Coordinates of C-alpha atoms and ligand atoms in Angstrom, one line a residue:
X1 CA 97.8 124.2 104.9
X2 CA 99.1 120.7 103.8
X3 CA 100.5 120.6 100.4
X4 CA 97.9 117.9 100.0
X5 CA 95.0 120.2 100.8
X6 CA 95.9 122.8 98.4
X7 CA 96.4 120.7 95.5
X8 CA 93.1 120.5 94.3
X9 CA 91.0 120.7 90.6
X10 CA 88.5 123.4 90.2
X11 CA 85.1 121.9 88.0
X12 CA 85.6 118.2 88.8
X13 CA 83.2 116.1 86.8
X14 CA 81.8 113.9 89.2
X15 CA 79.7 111.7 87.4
X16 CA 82.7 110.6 85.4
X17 CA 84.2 110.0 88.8
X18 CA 81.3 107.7 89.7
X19 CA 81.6 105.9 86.5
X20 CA 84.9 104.7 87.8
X21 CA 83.0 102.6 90.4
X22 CA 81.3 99.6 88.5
X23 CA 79.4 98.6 91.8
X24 CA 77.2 101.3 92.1
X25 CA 75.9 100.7 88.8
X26 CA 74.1 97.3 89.4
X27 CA 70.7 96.6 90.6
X28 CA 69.3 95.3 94.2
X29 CA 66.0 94.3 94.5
X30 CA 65.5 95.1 90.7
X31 CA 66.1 99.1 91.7
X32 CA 69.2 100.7 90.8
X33 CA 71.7 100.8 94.0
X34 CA 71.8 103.9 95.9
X35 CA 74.7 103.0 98.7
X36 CA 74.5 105.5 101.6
X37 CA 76.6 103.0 104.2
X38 CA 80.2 104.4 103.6
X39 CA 81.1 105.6 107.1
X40 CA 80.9 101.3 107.2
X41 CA 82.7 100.6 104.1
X42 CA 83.1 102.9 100.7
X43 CA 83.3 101.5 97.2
X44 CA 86.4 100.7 95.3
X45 CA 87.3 102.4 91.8
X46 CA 88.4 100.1 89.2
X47 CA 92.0 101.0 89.0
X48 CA 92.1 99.9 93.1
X49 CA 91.2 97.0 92.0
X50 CA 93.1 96.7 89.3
X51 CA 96.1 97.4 91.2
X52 CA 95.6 94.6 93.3
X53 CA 94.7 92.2 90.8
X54 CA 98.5 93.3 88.7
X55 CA 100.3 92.3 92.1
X56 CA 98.6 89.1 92.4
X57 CA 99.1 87.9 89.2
X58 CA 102.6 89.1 88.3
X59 CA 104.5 90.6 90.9
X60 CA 103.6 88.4 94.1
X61 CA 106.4 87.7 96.1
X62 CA 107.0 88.6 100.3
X63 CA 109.0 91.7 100.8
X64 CA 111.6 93.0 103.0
X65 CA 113.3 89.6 102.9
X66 CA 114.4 88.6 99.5
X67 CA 117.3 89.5 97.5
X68 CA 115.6 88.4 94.6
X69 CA 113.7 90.6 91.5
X70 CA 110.0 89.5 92.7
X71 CA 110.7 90.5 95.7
X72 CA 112.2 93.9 95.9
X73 CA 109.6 95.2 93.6
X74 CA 107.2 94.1 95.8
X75 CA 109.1 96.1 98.5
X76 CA 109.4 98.9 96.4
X77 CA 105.8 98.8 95.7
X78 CA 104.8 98.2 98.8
X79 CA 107.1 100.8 100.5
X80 CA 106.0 103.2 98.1
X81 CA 102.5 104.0 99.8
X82 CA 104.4 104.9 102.7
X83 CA 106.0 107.9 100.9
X84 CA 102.6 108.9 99.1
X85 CA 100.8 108.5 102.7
X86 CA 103.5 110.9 103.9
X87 CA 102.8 113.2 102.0
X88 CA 99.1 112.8 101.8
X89 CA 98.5 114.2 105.7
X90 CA 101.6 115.7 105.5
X91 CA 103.9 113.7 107.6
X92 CA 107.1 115.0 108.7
X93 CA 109.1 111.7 108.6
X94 CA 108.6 109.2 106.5
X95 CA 109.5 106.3 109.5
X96 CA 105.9 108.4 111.4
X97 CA 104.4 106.2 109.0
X98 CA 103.0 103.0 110.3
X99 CA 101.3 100.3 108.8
X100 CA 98.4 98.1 110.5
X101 CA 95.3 96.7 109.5
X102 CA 93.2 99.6 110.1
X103 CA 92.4 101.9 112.4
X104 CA 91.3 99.9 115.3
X105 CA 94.8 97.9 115.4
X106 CA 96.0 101.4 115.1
X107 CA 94.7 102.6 118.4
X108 CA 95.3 98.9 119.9
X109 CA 99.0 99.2 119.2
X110 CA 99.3 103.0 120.8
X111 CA 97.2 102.0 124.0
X112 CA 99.4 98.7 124.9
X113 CA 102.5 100.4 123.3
X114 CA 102.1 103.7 124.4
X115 CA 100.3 102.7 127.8
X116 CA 103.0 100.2 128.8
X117 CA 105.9 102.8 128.6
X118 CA 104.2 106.3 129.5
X119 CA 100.8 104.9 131.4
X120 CA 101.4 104.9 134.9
X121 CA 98.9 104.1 137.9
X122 CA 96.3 106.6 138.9
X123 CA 97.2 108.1 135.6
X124 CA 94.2 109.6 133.3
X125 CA 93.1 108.6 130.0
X126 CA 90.4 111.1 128.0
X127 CA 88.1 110.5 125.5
X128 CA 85.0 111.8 124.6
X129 CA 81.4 111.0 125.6
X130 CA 81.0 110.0 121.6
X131 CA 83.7 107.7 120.4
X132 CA 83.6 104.7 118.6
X133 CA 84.6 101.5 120.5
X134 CA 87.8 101.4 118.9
X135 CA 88.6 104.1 120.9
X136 CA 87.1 103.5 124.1
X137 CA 87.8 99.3 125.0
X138 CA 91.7 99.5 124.0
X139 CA 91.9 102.4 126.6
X140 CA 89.3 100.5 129.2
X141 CA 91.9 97.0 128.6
X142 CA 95.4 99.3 129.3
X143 CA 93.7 101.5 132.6
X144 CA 92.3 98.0 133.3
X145 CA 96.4 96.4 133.4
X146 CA 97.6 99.7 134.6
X147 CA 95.5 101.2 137.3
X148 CA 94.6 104.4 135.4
X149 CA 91.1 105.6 134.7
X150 CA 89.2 106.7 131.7
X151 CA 87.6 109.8 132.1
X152 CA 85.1 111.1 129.7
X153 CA 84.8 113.9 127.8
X154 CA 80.3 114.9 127.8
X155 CA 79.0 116.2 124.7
X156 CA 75.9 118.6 124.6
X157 CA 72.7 118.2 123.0
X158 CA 73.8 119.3 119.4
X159 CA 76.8 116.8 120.2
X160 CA 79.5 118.7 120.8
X161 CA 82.2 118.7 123.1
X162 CA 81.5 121.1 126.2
X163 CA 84.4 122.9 125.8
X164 CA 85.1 124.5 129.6
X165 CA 84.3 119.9 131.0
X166 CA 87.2 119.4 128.5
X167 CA 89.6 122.1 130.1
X168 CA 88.6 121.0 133.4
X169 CA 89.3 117.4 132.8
X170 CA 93.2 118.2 131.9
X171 CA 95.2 117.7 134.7
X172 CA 98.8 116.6 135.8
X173 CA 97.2 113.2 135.4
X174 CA 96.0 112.8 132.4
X175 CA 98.4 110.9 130.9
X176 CA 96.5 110.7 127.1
X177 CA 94.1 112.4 125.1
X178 CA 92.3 109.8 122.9
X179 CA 89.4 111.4 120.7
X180 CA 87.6 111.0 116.8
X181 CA 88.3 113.7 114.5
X182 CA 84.4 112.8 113.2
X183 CA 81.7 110.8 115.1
X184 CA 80.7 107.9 112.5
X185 CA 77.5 107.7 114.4
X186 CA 77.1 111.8 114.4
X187 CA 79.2 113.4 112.1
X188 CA 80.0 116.0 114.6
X189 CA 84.0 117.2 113.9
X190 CA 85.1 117.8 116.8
X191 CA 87.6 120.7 117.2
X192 CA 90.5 118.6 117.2
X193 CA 93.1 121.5 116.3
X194 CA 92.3 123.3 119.2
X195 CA 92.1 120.8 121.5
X196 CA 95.6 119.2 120.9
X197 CA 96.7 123.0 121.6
X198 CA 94.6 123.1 124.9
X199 CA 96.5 119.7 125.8
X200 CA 99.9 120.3 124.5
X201 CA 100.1 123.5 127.2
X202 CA 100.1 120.5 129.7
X203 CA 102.4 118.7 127.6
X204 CA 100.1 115.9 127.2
X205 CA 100.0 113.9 123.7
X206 CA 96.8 113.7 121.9
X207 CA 95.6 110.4 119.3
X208 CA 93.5 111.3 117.3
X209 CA 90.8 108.5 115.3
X210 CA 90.8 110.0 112.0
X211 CA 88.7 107.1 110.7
X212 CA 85.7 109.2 109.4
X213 CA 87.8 112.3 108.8
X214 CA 90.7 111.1 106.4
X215 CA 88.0 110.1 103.8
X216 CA 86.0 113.3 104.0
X217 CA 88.7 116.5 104.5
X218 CA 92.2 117.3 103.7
X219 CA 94.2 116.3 107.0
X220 CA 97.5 118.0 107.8
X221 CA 99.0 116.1 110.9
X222 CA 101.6 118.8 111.4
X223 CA 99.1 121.6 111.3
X224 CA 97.1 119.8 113.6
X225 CA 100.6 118.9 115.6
X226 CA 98.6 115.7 116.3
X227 CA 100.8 113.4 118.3
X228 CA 99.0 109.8 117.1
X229 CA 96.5 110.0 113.9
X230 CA 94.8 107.2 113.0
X231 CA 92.7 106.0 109.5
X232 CA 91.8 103.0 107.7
X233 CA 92.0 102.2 103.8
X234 CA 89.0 100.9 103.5
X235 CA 86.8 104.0 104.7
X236 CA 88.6 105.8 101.7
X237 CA 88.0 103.5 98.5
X238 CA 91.0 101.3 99.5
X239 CA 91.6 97.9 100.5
X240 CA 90.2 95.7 103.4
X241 CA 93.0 95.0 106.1
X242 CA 95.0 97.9 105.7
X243 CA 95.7 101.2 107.5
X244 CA 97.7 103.7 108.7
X245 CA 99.1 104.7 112.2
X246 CA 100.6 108.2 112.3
X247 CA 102.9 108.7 115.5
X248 CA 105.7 111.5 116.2
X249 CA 108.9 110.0 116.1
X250 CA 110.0 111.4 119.7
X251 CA 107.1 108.9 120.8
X252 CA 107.6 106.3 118.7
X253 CA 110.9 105.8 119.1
X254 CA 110.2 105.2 123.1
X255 CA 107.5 102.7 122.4
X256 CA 108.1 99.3 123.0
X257 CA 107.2 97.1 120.3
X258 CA 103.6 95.7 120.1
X259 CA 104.4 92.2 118.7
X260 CA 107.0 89.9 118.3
X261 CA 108.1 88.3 115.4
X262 CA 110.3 88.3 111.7
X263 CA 111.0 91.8 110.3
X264 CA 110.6 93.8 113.6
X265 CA 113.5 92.9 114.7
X266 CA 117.5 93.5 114.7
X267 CA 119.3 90.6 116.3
X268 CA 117.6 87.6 117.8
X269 CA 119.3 84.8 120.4
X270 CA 117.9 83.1 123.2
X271 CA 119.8 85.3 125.2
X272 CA 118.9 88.9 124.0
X273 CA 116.6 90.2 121.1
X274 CA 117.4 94.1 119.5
X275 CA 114.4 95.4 117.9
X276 CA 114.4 96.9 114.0
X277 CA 113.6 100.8 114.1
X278 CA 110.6 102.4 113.9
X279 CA 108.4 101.8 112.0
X280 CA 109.2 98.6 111.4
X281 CA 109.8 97.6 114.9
X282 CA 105.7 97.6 115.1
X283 CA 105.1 95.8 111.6
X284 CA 105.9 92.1 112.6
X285 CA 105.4 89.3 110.2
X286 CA 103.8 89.2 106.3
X287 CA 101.8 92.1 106.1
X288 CA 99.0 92.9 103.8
X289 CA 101.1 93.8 100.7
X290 CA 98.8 93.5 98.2
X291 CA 96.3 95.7 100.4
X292 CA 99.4 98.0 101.1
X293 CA 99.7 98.4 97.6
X294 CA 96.5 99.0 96.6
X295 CA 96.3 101.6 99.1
X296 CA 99.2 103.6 97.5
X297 CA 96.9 103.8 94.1
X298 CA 93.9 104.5 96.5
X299 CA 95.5 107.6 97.6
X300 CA 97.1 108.7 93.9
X301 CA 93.0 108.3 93.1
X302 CA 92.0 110.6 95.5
X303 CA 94.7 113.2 94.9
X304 CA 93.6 113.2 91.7
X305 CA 90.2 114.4 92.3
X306 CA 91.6 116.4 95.2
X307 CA 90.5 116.2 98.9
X308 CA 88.8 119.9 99.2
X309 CA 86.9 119.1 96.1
X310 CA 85.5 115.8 97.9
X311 CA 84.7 117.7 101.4
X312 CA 82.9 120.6 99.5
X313 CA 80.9 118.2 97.2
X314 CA 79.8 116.1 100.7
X315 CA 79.3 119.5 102.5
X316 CA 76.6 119.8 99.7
X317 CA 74.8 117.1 99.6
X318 CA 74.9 116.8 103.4
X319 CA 73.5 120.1 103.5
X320 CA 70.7 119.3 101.5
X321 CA 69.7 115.9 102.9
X322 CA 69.8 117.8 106.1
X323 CA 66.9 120.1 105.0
X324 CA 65.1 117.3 103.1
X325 CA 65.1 114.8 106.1
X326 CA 64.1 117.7 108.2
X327 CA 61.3 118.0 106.2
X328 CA 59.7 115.1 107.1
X329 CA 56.8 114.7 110.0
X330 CA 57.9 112.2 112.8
X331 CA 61.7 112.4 112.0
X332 CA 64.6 113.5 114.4
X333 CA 67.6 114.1 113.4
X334 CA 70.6 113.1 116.0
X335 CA 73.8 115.2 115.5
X336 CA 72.7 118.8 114.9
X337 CA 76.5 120.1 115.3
X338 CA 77.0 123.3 113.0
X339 CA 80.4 121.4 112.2
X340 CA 79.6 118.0 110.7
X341 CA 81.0 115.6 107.7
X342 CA 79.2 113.2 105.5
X343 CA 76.7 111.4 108.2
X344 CA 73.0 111.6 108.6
X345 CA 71.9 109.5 111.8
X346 CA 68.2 109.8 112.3
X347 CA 65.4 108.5 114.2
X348 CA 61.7 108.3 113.7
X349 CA 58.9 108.9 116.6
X350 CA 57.2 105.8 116.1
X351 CA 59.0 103.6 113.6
X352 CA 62.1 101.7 114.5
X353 CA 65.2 102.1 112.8
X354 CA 66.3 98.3 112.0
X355 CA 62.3 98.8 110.1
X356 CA 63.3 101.9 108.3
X357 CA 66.4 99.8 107.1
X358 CA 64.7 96.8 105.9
X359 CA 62.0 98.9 103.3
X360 CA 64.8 101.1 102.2
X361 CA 66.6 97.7 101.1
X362 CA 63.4 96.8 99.7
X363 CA 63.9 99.5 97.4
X364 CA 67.4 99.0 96.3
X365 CA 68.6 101.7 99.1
X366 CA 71.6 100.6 101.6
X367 CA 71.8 102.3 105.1
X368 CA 72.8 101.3 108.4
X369 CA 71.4 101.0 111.1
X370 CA 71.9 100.1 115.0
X371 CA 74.2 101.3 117.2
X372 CA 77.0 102.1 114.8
X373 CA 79.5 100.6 117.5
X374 CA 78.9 103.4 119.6
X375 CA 76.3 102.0 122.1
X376 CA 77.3 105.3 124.6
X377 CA 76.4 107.6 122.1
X378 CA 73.4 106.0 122.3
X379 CA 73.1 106.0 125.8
X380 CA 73.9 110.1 125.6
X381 CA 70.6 110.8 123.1
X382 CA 68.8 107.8 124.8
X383 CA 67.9 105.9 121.3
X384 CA 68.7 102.5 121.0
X385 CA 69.5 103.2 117.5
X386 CA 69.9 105.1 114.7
X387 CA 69.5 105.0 111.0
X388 CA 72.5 106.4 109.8
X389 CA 73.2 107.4 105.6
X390 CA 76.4 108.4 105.1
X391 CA 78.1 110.1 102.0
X392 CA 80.4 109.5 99.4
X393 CA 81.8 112.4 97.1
X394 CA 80.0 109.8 94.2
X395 CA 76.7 109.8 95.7
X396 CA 74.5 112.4 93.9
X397 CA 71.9 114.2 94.2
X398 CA 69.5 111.7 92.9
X399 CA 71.0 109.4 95.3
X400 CA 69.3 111.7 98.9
X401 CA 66.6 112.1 96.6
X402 CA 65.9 108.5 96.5
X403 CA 66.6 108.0 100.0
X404 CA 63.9 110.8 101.3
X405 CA 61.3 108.7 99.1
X406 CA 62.3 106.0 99.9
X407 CA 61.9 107.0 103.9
X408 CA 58.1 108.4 103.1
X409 CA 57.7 105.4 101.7
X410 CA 58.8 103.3 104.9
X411 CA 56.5 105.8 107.2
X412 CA 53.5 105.4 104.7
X413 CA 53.5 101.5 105.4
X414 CA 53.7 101.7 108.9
X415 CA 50.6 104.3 109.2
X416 CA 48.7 101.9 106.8
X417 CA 49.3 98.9 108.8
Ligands
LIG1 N1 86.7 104.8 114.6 C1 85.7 105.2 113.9 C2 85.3 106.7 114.1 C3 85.1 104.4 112.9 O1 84.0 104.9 112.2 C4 85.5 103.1 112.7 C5 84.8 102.2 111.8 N2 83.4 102.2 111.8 C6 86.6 102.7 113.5 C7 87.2 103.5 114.4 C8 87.2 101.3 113.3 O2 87.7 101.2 112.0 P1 88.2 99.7 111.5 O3 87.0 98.8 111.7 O4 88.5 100.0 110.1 O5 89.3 99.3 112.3

């Protein structure tokens, strides 16, 4: 078990937690906010913010570069989050950790860097029948320049993998295994331990998008042996325009770099250029460092309430707005997996879901609906949509509560009209 995972608080207070987020405590539409959309985006705590407002008003200055004050406290600061991200999935190198500007650049850079050094024509790239697009066009762009194929992973009717199409699809060509640790438009975790093992016994690397898990569940990349882990900040009370590529050195250090520019390198002339080490051989230019910062209180924050405290307060209230949404006539619920995190993605029989949106707005309630960027999910349960509500560990009770009203609500206007 990651250290991370273990060091938890028993009897967390949560509702002083949620006082720490002065956004949920406004109004919309003159109803108090109930915000179910964080598999888009969660809510900040002050001291985030606070973070990031410090840096910008007394310690801005670029890092890496200067030999002045300003500027290596910046670095320091900055290079700081690297250490606590180490340690927060359990890293075993500190230069495994990468920073982009979320997960999608994340899985961009290891499909172009990654697929120009190891993808090879007529090679195989697998994902699964449910991933978000960030994880299905950067593959479809490198088979695209290579001359490998995507092959896909189906899921069944609960939306789960179909374990025995997964061991068949491993072959002597499969040259990556690309796949989310949770569906954002399911919640369905996928059993991501056991399928790096299955593909390690051909010794073929596995990325995992940990974009919806990170937030949710301790994550131990070493127990998982995952050979690419991916997350963004901002699905885990952080900063926009951050995240975090995780990559095993003995793959990293074979990439070639993704861009060119100042800090990534070693030697530049117009003869010959060196590249810098990994990781900053992939971080090139002025990154986010007030975002990078920010991120490093983020994840003291979440420490602090402790990750298994967070996925058991979610398991919770997921299981009961399972059983409350279930308990309404005309609704289906898509993503029945017995393993799921924080999502609700529903449909009604008659009622369409960009509808069941708008009146839940009306009422001060935020949800998303649409495709959730993962139009062949879609295609799998043959919906055009969903509404999805997804959890927070600060959402409450009250919070699914207000949501199931708020649906019979919705469904009482349409059968009146
Ligand atoms: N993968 C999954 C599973 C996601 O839910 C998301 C965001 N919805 C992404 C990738 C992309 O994340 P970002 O937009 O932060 O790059």
């Amino acid at each position: 078990m990651a250290e991370a995972a273990t060091k938890t608080k028993q009897n967390v207070d949560f509702s002083r937690i949620r006082e720490q987020f002065p956004v949920l405590s406004q109004e919309v539409k003159g109803q108090p906010l109930v915000y179910l959309d964080n598999a888009a985006s969660s809510q900040m705590p002050t001291r985030v913010a606070d973070r990031i407002d410090a840096y910008h008003r007394n310690e801005h200055a670029n890092v890496h570069r200067g030999i002045h004050t300003l500027s290596q406290k910046a670095t320091d600061a900055y290079e700081e989050t690297r250490k606590k991200v180490q340690q927060f999935i359990n890293a075993e190198h500190q230069e495994e950790i990468i920073y982009t500007t979320g997960t999608t650049d994340s899985i961009n850079l290891v499909a172009h860097s990654f697929g120009d050094r190891f993808i090879d024509e007529g090679d195989e790239i697998l994902i699964s029948e449910i991933e978000h697009h960030a994880n299905i066009v950067p593959w479809q762009m490198v088979a695209e320049r290579k001359g490998a194929k995507v092959q896909v992973i189906p899921v069944n009717d609960d939306g789960d993998i179909i374990w025995d199409e997964y061991v068949n699809l491993l072959n002597e060509k499969t040259a990556i295994v690309a796949v989310g640790h949770v569906s954002n438009a399911l919640g369905t975790v996928h059993p991501v331990k056991k399928m790096i093992a299955k593909a390690h016994e051909y010794e073929i690397p596995v990325l995992v998008d940990g974009a919806q898990a990170v937030p949710h569940t301790p994550v131990d990349v070493q127990d998982l042996s995952a050979d690419f882990y991916a997350f963004s900040a901002h699905k885990m009370c952080g900063p926009t325009g951050f995240g975090i590529l995780y990559g095993k050195k003995q793959y990293l250090d074979k990439m070639p770099p993704y861009r060119g520019g100042g800090d990534m390198i070693d030697k530049v002339s117009f003869e010959e250029t060196t590249y810098n080490i990994t990781p900053h051989k992939f971080e090139a230019g002025t990154p986010p460092i007030a975002a990078g910062i920010g991120f490093g209180e983020t994840i003291s924050f979440l420490e602090e309430v402790g990750m298994q405290n967070i996925a058991d307060k979610e398991h919770q209230l997921l299981s009961y707005g399972t059983k409350q949404l279930q308990s309404i006539d005309g609704i289906r619920i898509i993503g029945t997996s017995q393993e799921k995190a924080s999502v609700l993605s529903f449909v009604h029989n008659n009622i369409h879901a960009a509808d069941i949106g708008t009146i839940l707005d009306q009422q001060g309630i935020a949800i998303r609906t649409g495709h959730h960027c993962a139009q062949p999910t879609m295609r799998r349960f043959n919906v055009p949509a969903t509404a999805r509500a997804s959890l927070s560990f600060y959402n409450t009770k009250d919070d699914i509560d207000r949501l199931i009203e708020g649906i019979k609500k919705a469904i009482s206007i349409f059968n009146d009209s």
